[in-house]
Amino acid sequence: MHTQSKRFARQFVAALLLAATAACSSSSSSRAGSGTITVLAASSLTKAFTKLGAEFEAAHSGAHVAFDFGSSSQLATQIVQGAPADVFASADAANMAKVVAAKQNSGTPAPFARNKLEIAVETGNPKHITSLAGLAAPGVVVVLCDPSVPCGKFADKVLANAKVAVTPKSREASAKATLAKVELGEADAAIVYVSDVATSKKVEGVTIPDAVNVTTMLPIVALRGSSNAALATEWVDFVRAHRNDLVRDFGFLAL
């Protein structure tokens, strides 16, 4: 028993020393983090991450965050194929799982927000669309995300849940591109994320009932091939620490 107690004490002290070392390293990194990191992020995060990036750079002298926004499926493929990047933020867990399966992650992906779908219509809702069924009305021009990307996959699921058949005018490569069709007056409606609608000044939202809607979890992780691992980790921590800002200012859902 005495030997076991001493062994436990040594393990406990070692754990404390490890935690202290990690804390010091984190503190030092916070003060000294500099250089450039490339963040690959879902297009639905464009406005939110652009703002957070400016705040991060202001708090980290000498640091710069370069963003590459696109569909999560395309970004995951780029990472798996070896594209240089430091952080990946996905619109869904499935595409993050591809990165993890390819062992391109550094650490465990962490959720930082949730999202769900909403119908985006032109300001004033001239076609008087009040539900998913309204998307199937004659003369209503609808655009959806491509089924190969999360927002398209989820839109198809939502329409199937509601038993509504829609023939879209086009299937776009990302949520951002899909929303743009409505913002530019090239479509009457689109199914995008609630965060997309919340941050646009050119569209209005029509709620999709939770009973047929899809909610997605957004995970983030530093990547194994990062050329600036310390700064990449700081960015991940910064995003998670500001997740309430994403809810308050950009329409995302709390965890």
PDB file of C-alpha atoms in Angstrom, residues 38-46 49 67-85 87-92 95-96 98-99 104 148-150 173-174 223:
ATOM      1  CA  THR A  38      -3.914  29.896 -43.161  1.00  0.00           C
ATOM      2  CA  VAL A  39      -7.405  28.994 -42.015  1.00  0.00           C
ATOM      3  CA  LEU A  40      -9.636  26.925 -44.286  1.00  0.00           C
ATOM      4  CA  ALA A  41     -13.238  27.575 -43.257  1.00  0.00           C
ATOM      5  CA  ALA A  42     -16.781  26.957 -44.430  1.00  0.00           C
ATOM      6  CA  SER A  43     -18.193  29.810 -46.490  1.00  0.00           C
ATOM      7  CA  SER A  44     -20.945  30.343 -43.910  1.00  0.00           C
ATOM      8  CA  LEU A  45     -18.199  31.566 -41.560  1.00  0.00           C
ATOM      9  CA  THR A  46     -16.927  34.296 -43.897  1.00  0.00           C
ATOM     10  CA  PHE A  49     -14.239  34.768 -39.063  1.00  0.00           C
ATOM     11  CA  PHE A  67      -8.569  32.825 -44.813  1.00  0.00           C
ATOM     12  CA  ASP A  68      -9.670  30.502 -47.576  1.00  0.00           C
ATOM     13  CA  PHE A  69     -13.456  30.172 -47.486  1.00  0.00           C
ATOM     14  CA  GLY A  70     -15.340  27.541 -49.446  1.00  0.00           C
ATOM     15  CA  SER A  71     -17.506  24.469 -49.184  1.00  0.00           C
ATOM     16  CA  SER A  72     -16.421  22.176 -46.361  1.00  0.00           C
ATOM     17  CA  SER A  73     -16.304  19.168 -48.678  1.00  0.00           C
ATOM     18  CA  GLN A  74     -13.922  20.887 -51.092  1.00  0.00           C
ATOM     19  CA  LEU A  75     -11.723  22.175 -48.269  1.00  0.00           C
ATOM     20  CA  ALA A  76     -11.567  18.744 -46.620  1.00  0.00           C
ATOM     21  CA  THR A  77     -10.505  17.221 -49.936  1.00  0.00           C
ATOM     22  CA  GLN A  78      -7.753  19.822 -50.307  1.00  0.00           C
ATOM     23  CA  ILE A  79      -6.446  19.032 -46.820  1.00  0.00           C
ATOM     24  CA  VAL A  80      -6.510  15.278 -47.396  1.00  0.00           C
ATOM     25  CA  GLN A  81      -4.598  15.808 -50.650  1.00  0.00           C
ATOM     26  CA  GLY A  82      -1.907  17.752 -48.831  1.00  0.00           C
ATOM     27  CA  ALA A  83      -2.781  21.399 -49.389  1.00  0.00           C
ATOM     28  CA  PRO A  84      -0.802  23.575 -46.955  1.00  0.00           C
ATOM     29  CA  ALA A  85      -2.984  24.959 -44.181  1.00  0.00           C
ATOM     30  CA  VAL A  87      -6.561  25.235 -39.273  1.00  0.00           C
ATOM     31  CA  PHE A  88      -9.791  23.737 -40.590  1.00  0.00           C
ATOM     32  CA  ALA A  89     -13.271  24.866 -39.526  1.00  0.00           C
ATOM     33  CA  SER A  90     -16.045  22.757 -41.035  1.00  0.00           C
ATOM     34  CA  ALA A  91     -19.775  23.345 -41.453  1.00  0.00           C
ATOM     35  CA  ASP A  92     -20.420  19.751 -40.449  1.00  0.00           C
ATOM     36  CA  ASN A  95     -16.184  16.527 -43.544  1.00  0.00           C
ATOM     37  CA  MET A  96     -14.115  16.968 -40.402  1.00  0.00           C
ATOM     38  CA  LYS A  98     -12.547  12.868 -43.471  1.00  0.00           C
ATOM     39  CA  VAL A  99      -9.647  14.991 -42.248  1.00  0.00           C
ATOM     40  CA  GLN A 104      -4.319  15.406 -40.924  1.00  0.00           C
ATOM     41  CA  SER A 148     -22.000  17.451 -52.660  1.00  0.00           C
ATOM     42  CA  VAL A 149     -21.657  20.214 -50.045  1.00  0.00           C
ATOM     43  CA  PRO A 150     -23.210  20.264 -46.571  1.00  0.00           C
ATOM     44  CA  ALA A 173     -20.981  25.402 -54.919  1.00  0.00           C
ATOM     45  CA  SER A 174     -21.425  26.931 -51.462  1.00  0.00           C
ATOM     46  CA  LEU A 223      -3.837  20.716 -38.706  1.00  0.00           C
TER      47      LEU A 223
END
